[in-house]
Tab-separated table of N, CA, C and O and ligand atoms in Angstrom:
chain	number	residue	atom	x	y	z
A	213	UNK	N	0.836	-1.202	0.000
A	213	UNK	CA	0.000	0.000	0.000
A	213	UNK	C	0.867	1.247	0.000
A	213	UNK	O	0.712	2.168	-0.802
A	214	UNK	N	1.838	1.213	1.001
A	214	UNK	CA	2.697	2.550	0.918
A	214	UNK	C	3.622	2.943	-0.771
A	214	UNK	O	3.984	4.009	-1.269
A	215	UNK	N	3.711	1.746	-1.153
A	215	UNK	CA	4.622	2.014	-2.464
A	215	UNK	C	3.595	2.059	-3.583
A	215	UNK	O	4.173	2.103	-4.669
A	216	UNK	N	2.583	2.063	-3.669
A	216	UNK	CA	1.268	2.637	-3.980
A	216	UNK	C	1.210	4.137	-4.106
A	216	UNK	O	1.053	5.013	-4.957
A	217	UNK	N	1.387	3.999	-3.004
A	217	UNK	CA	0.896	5.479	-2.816
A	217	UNK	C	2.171	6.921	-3.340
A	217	UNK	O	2.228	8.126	-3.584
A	218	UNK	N	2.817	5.941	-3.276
A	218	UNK	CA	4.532	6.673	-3.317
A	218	UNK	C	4.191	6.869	-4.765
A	218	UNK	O	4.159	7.994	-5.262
A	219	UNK	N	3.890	5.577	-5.565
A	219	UNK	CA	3.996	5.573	-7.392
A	219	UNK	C	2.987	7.191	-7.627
A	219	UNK	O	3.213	7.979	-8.545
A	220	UNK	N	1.972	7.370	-6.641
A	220	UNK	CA	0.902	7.674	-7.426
A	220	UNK	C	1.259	9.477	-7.170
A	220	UNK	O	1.097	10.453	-7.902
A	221	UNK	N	1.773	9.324	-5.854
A	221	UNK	CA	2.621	11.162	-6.185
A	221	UNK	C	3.743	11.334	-7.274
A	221	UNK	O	3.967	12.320	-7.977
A	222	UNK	N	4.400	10.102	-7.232
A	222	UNK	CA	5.053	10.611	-8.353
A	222	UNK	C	4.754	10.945	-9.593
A	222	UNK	O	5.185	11.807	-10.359
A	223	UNK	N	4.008	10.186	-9.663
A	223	UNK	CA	2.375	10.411	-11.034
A	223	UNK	C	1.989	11.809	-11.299
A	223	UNK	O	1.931	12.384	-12.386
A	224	UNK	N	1.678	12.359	-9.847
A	224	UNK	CA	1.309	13.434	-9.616
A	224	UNK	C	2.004	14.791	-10.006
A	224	UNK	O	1.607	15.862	-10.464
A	225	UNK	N	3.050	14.343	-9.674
A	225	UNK	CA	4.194	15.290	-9.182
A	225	UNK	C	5.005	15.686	-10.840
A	225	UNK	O	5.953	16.467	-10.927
A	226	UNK	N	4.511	15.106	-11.795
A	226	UNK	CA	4.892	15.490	-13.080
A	226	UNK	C	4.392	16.889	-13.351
A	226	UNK	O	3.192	17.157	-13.276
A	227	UNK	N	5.220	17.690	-13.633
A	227	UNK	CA	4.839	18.917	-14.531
A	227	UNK	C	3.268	18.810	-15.613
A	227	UNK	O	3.194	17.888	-16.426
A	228	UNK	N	2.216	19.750	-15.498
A	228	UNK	CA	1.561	19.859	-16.015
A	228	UNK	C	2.185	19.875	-17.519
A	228	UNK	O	2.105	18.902	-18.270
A	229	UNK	N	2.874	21.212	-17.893
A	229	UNK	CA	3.503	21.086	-19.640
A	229	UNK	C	4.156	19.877	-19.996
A	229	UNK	O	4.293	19.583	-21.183
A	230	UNK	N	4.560	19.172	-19.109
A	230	UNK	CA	4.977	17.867	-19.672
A	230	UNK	C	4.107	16.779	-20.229
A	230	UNK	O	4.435	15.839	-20.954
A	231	UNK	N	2.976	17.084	-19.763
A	231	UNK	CA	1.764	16.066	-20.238
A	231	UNK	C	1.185	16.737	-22.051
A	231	UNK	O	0.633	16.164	-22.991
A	232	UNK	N	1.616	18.028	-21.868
A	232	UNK	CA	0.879	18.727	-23.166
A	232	UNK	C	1.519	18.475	-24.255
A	232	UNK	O	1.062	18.404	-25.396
A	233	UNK	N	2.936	18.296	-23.779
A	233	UNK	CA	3.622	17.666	-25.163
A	233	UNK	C	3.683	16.744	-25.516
A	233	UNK	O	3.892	15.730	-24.850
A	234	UNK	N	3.442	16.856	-27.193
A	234	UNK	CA	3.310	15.398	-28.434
A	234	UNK	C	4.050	15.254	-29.047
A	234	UNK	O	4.067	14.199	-29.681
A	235	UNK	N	5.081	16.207	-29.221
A	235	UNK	CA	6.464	15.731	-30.134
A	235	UNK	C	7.500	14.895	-29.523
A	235	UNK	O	8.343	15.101	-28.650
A	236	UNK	N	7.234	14.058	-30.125
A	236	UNK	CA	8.150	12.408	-30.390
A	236	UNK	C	7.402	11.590	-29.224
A	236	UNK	O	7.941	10.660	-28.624
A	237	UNK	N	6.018	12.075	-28.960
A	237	UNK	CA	5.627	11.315	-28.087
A	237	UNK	C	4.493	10.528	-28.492
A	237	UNK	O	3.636	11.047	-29.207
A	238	UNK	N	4.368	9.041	-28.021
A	238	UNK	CA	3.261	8.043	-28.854
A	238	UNK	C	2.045	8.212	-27.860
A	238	UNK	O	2.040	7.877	-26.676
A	239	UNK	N	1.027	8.791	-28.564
A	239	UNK	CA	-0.026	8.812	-27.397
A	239	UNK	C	-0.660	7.397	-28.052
A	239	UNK	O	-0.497	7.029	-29.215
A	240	UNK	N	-1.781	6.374	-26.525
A	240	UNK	CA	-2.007	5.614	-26.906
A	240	UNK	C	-2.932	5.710	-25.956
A	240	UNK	O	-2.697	5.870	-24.758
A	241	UNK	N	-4.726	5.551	-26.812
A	241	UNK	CA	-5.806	5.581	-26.264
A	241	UNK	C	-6.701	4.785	-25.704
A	241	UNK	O	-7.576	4.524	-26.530
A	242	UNK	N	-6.965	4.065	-24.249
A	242	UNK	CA	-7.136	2.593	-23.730
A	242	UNK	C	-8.060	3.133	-23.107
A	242	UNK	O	-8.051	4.240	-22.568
A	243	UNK	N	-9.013	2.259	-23.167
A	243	UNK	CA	-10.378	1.686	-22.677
A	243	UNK	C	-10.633	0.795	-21.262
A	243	UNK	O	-10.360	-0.405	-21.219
A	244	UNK	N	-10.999	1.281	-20.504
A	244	UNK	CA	-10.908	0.077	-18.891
A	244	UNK	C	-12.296	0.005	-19.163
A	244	UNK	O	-13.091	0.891	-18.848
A	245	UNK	N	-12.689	-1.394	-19.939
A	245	UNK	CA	-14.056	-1.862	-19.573
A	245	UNK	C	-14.325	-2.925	-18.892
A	245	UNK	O	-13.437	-3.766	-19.031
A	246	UNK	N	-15.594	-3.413	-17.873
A	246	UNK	CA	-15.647	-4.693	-17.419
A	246	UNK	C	-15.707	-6.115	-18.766
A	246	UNK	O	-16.559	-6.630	-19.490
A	247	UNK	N	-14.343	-6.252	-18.506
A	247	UNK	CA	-14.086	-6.810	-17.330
A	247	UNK	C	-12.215	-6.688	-18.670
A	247	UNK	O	-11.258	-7.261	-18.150
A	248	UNK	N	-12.027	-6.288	-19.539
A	248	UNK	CA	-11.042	-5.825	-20.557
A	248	UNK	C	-10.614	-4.962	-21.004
A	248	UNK	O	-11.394	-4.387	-21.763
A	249	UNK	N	-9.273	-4.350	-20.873
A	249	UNK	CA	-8.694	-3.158	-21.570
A	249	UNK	C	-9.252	-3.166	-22.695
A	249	UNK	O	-9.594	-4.295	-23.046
A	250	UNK	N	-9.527	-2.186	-23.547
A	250	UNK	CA	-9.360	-2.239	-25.091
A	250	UNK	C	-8.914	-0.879	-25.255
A	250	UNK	O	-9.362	0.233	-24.977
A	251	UNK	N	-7.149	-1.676	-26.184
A	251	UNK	CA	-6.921	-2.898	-26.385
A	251	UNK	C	-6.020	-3.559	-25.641
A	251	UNK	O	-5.190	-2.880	-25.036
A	252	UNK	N	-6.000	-4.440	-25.569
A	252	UNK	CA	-5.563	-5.207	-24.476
A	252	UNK	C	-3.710	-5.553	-24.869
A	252	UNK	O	-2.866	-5.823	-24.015
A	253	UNK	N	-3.490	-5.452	-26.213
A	253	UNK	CA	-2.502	-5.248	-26.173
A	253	UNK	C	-1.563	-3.661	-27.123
A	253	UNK	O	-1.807	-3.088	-28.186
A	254	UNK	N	-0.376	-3.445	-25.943
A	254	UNK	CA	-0.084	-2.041	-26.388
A	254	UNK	C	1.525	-2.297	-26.891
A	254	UNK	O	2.377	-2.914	-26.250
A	255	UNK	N	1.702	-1.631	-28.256
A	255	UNK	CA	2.799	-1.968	-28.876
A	255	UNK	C	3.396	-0.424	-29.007
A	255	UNK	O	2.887	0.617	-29.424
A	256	UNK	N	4.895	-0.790	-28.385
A	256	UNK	CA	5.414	0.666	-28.243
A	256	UNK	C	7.113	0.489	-28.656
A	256	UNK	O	7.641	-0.521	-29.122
A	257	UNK	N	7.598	1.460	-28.411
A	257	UNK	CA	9.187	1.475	-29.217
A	257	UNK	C	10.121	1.645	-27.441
A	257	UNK	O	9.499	2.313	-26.616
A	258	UNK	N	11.165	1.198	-27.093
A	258	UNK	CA	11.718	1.367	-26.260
A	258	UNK	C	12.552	2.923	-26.817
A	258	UNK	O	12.783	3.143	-28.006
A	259	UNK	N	12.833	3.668	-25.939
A	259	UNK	CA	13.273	4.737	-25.782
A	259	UNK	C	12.517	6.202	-26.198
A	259	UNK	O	12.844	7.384	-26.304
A	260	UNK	N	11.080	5.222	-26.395
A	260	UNK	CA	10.373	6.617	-27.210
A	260	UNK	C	9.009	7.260	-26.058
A	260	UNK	O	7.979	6.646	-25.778
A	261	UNK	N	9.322	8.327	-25.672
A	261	UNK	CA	7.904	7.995	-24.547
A	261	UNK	C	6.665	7.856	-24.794
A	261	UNK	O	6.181	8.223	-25.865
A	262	UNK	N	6.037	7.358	-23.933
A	262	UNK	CA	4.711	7.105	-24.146
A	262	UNK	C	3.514	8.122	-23.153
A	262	UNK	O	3.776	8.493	-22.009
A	263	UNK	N	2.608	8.345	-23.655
A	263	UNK	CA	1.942	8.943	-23.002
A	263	UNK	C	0.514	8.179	-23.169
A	263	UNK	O	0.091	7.976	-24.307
A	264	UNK	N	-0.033	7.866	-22.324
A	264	UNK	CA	-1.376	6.656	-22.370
A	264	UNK	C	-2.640	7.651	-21.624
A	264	UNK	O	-2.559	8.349	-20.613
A	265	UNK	N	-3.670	7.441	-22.435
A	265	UNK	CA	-4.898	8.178	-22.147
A	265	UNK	C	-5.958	7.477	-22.180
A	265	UNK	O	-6.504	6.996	-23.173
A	266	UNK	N	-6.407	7.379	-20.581
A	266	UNK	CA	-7.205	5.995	-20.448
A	266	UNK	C	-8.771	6.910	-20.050
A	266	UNK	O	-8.737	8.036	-19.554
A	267	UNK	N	-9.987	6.224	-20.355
A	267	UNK	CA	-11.123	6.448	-19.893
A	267	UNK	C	-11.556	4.705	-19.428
A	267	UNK	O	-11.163	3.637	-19.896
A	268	UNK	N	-12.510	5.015	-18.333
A	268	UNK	CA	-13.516	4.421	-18.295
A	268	UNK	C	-14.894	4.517	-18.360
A	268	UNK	O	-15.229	5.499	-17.698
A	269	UNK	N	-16.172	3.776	-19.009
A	269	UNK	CA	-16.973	4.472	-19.594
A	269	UNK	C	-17.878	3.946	-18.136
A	269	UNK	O	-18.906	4.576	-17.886
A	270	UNK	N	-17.499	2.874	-17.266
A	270	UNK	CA	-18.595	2.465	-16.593
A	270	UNK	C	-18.189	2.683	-15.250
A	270	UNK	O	-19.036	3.437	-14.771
A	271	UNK	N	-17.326	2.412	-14.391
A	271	UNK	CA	-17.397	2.396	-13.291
A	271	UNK	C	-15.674	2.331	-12.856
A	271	UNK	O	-14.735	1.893	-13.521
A	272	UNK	N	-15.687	2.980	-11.404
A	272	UNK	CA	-13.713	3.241	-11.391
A	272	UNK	C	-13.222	2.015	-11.926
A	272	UNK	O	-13.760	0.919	-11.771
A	273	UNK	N	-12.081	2.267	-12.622
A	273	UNK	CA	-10.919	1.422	-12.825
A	273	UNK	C	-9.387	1.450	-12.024
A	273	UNK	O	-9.066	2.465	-11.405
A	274	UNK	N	-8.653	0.490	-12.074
A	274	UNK	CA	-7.572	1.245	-12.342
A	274	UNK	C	-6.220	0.418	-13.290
A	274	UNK	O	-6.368	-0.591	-13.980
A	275	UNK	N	-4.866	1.217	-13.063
A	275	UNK	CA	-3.909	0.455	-14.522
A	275	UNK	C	-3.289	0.803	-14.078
A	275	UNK	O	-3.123	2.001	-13.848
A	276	UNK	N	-2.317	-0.555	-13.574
A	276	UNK	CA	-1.212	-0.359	-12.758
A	276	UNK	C	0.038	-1.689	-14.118
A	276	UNK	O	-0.179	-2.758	-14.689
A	277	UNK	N	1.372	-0.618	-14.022
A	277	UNK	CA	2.248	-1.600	-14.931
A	277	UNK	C	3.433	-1.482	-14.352
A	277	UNK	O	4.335	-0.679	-14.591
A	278	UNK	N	3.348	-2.616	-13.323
A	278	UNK	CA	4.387	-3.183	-12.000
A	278	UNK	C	6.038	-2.433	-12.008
A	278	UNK	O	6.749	-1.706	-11.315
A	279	UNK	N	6.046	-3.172	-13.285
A	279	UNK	CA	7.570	-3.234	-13.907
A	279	UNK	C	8.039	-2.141	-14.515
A	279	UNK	O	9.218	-2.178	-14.867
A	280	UNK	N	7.167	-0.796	-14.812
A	280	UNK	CA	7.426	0.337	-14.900
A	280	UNK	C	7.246	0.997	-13.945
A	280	UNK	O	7.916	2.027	-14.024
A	281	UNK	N	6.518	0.922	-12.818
A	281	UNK	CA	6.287	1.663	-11.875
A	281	UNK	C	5.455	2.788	-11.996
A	281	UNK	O	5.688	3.899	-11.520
A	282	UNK	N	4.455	2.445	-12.668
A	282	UNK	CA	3.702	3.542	-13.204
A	282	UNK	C	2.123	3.002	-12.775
A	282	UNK	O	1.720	1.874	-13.057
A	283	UNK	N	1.582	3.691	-12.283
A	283	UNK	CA	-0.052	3.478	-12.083
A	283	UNK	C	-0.767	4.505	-12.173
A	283	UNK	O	-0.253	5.613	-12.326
A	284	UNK	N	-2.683	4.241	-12.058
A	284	UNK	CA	-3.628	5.650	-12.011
A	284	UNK	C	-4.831	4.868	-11.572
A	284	UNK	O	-5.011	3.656	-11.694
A	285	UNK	N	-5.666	5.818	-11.011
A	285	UNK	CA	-6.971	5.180	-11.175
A	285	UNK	C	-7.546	5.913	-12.391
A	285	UNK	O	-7.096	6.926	-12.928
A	286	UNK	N	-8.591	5.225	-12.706
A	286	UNK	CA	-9.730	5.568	-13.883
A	286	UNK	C	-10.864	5.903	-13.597
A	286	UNK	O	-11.897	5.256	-13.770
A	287	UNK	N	-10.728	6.996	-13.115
A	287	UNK	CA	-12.668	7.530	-12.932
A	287	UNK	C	-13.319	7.643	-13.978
A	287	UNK	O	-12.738	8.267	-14.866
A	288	UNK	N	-14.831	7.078	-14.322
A	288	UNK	CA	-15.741	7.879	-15.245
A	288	UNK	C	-16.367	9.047	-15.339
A	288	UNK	O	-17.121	9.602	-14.540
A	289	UNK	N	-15.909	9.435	-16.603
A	289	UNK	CA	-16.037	10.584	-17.272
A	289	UNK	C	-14.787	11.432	-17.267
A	289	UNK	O	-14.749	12.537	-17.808
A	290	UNK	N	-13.846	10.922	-16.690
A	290	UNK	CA	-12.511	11.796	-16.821
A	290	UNK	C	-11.069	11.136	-16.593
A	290	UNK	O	-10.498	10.408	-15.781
A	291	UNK	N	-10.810	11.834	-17.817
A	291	UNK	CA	-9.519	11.176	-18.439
A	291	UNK	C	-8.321	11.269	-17.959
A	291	UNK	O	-7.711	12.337	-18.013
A	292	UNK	N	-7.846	10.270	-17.467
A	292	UNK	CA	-6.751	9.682	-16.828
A	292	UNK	C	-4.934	9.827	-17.362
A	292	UNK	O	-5.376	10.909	-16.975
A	293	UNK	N	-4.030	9.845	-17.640
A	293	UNK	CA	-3.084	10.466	-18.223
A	293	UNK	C	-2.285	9.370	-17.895
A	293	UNK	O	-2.397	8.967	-16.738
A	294	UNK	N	-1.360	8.682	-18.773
A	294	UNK	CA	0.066	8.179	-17.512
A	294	UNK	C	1.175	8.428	-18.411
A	294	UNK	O	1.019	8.100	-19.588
A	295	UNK	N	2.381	9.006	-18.014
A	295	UNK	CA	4.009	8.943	-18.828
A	295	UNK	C	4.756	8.311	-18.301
A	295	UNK	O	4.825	8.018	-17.107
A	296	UNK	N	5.855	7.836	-19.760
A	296	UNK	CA	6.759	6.902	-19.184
A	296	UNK	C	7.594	6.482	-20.365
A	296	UNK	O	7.156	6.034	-21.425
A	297	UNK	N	8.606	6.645	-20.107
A	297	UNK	CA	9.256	5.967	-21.368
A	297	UNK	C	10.003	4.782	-20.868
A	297	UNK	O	10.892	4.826	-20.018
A	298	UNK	N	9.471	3.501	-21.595
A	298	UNK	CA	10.237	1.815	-21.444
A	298	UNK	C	11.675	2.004	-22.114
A	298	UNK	O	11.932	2.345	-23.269
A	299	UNK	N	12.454	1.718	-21.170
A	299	UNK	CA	13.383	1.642	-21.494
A	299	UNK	C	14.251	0.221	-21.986
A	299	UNK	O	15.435	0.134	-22.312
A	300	UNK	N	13.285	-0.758	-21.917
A	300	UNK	CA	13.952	-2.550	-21.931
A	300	UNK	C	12.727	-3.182	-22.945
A	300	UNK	O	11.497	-3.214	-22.958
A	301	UNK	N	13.418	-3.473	-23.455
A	301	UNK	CA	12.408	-4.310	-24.581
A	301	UNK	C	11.359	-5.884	-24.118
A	301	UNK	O	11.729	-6.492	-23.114
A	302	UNK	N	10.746	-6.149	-24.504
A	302	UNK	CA	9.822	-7.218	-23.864
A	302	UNK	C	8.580	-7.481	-23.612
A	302	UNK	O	7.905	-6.795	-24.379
A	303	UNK	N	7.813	-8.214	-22.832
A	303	UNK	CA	6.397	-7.953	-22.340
A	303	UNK	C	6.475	-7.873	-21.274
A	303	UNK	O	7.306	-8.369	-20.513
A	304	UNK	N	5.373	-7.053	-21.018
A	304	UNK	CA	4.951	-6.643	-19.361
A	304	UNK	C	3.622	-7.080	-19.186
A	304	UNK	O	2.933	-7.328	-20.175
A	305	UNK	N	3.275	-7.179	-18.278
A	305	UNK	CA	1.874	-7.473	-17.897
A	305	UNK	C	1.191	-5.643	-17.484
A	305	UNK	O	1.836	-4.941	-16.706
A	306	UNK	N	0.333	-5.301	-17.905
A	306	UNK	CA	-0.733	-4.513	-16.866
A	306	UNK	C	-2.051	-4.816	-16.649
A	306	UNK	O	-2.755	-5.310	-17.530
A	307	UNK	N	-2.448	-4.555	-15.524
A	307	UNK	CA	-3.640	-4.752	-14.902
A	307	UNK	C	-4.678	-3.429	-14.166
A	307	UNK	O	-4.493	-2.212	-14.186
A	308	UNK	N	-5.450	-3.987	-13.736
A	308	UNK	CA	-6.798	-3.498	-13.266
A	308	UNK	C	-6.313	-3.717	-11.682
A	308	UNK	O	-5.927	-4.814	-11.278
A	309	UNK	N	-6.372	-2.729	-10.983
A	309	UNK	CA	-5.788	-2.856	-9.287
A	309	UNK	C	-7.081	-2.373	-8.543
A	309	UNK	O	-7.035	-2.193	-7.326
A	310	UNK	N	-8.141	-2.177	-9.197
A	310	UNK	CA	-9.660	-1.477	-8.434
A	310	UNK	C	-10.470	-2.385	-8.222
A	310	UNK	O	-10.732	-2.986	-9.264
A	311	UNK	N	-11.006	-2.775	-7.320
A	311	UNK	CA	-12.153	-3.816	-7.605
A	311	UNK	C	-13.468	-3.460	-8.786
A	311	UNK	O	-14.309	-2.563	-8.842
A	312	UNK	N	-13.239	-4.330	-9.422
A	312	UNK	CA	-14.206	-3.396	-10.604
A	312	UNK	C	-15.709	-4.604	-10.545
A	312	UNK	O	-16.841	-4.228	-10.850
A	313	UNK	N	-15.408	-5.934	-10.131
A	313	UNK	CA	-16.753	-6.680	-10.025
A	313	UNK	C	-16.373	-7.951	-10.435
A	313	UNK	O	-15.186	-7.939	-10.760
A	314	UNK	N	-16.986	-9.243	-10.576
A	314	UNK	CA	-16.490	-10.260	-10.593
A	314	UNK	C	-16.416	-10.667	-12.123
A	314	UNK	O	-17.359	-10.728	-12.912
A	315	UNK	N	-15.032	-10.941	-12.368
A	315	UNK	CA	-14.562	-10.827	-13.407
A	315	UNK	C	-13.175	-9.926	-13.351
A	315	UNK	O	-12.318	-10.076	-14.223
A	316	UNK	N	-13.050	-9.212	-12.534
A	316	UNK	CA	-12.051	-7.876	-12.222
A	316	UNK	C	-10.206	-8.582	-11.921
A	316	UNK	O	-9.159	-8.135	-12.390
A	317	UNK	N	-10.373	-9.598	-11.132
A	317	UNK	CA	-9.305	-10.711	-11.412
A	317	UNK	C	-8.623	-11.043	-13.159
A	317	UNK	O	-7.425	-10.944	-13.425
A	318	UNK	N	-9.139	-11.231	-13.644
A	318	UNK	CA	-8.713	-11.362	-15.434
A	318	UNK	C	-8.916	-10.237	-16.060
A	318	UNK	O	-9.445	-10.418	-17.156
A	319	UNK	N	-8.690	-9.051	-15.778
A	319	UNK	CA	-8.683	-8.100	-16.161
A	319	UNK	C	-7.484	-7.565	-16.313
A	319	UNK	O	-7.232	-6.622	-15.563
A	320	UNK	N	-6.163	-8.099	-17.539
A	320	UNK	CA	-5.186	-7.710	-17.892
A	320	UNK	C	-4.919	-7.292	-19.120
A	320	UNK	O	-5.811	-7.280	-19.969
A	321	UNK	N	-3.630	-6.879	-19.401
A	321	UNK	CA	-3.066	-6.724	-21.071
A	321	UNK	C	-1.601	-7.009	-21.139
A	321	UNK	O	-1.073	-7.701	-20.268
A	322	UNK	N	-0.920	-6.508	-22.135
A	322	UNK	CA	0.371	-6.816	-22.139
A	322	UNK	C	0.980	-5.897	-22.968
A	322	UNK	O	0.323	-5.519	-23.938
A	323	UNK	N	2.309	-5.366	-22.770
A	323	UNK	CA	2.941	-4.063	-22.816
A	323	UNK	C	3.991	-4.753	-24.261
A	323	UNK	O	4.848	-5.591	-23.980
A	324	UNK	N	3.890	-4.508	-25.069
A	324	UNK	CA	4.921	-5.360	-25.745
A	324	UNK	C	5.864	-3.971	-26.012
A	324	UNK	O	5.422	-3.006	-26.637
A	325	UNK	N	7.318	-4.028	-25.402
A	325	UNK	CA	8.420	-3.233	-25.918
A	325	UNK	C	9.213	-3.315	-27.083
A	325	UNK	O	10.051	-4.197	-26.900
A	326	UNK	N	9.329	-2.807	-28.181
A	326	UNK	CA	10.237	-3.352	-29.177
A	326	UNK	C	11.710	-2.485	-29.242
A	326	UNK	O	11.861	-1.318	-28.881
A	327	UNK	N	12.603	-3.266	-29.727
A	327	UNK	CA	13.805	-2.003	-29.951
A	327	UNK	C	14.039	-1.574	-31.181
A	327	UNK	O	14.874	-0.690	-31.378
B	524	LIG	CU1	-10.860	-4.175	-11.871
C-alpha cells in the first residue's frame, strides 16, 4: 500500500507542460471496460515515450504496470493520463488494481516493448 501510494505522487508530481507535449511522443488511447482493456494489447518502441490516455466508460478502474512503476486510477467521465518511457524491450503485464466486479481478477493486457 505505501509504495502505492509513493507511485501515485510521483504520477502526480509530473509537470503539467509535460503532459501537453506530443512531439516524439506516442499517445495511446485505452479503454478500462468490465471486465477488458481495449486494447488489451499495447505496442510501443523502447526509448520513445509514451503517453497513455485511459477512460472508463462504466465504473472506477484502475492500470497499474508493476515493472514500470507507473499506475492511475480511472474515474468515469474523466480522463486519466500516464508517462513513461520503457526503457527494456519485452512484455509486461498490466492490470486493473480497483475492484471493478467479478470478473475484475482477469482483467489484464500486455505491454509489448520493441527495440
Ligand atoms: Cu478491476
Amino acid at each position: 500500500m505505501a509504495v502505492n501510494s509513493l507511485r501515485r505522487a510521483i504520477v502526480i508530481a509530473l509537470p503539467a507542460a509535460a503532459l501537453a507535449q506530443s512531439e516524439g511522443v506516442l499517445e495511446l488511447h485505452v479503454v478500462a471496460r468490465r471486465f477488458r482493456f481495449d486494447p488489451e494489447t499495447l505496442r510501443v518502441r523502447a526509448g520513445v515515450p509514451v503517453l497513455l490516455r485511459l477512460t472508463s466508460p462504466e465504473v472506477p478502474m484502475g492500470f497499474n504496470l508493476p515493472d514500470f512503476g507507473v499506475r492511475t486510477d480511472i474515474v468515469p467521465g474523466k480522463e486519466a493520463q500516464l508517462r513513461f518511457t520503457p526503457q527494456r524491450t519485452g512484455q509486461f503485464t498490466f492490470l486493473c488494481d480497483v475492484f471493478c466486479g467479478n470478473g475484475h481478477e482477469n482483467m489484464s493486457g500486455t505491454l509489448e516493448v520493441h527495440g
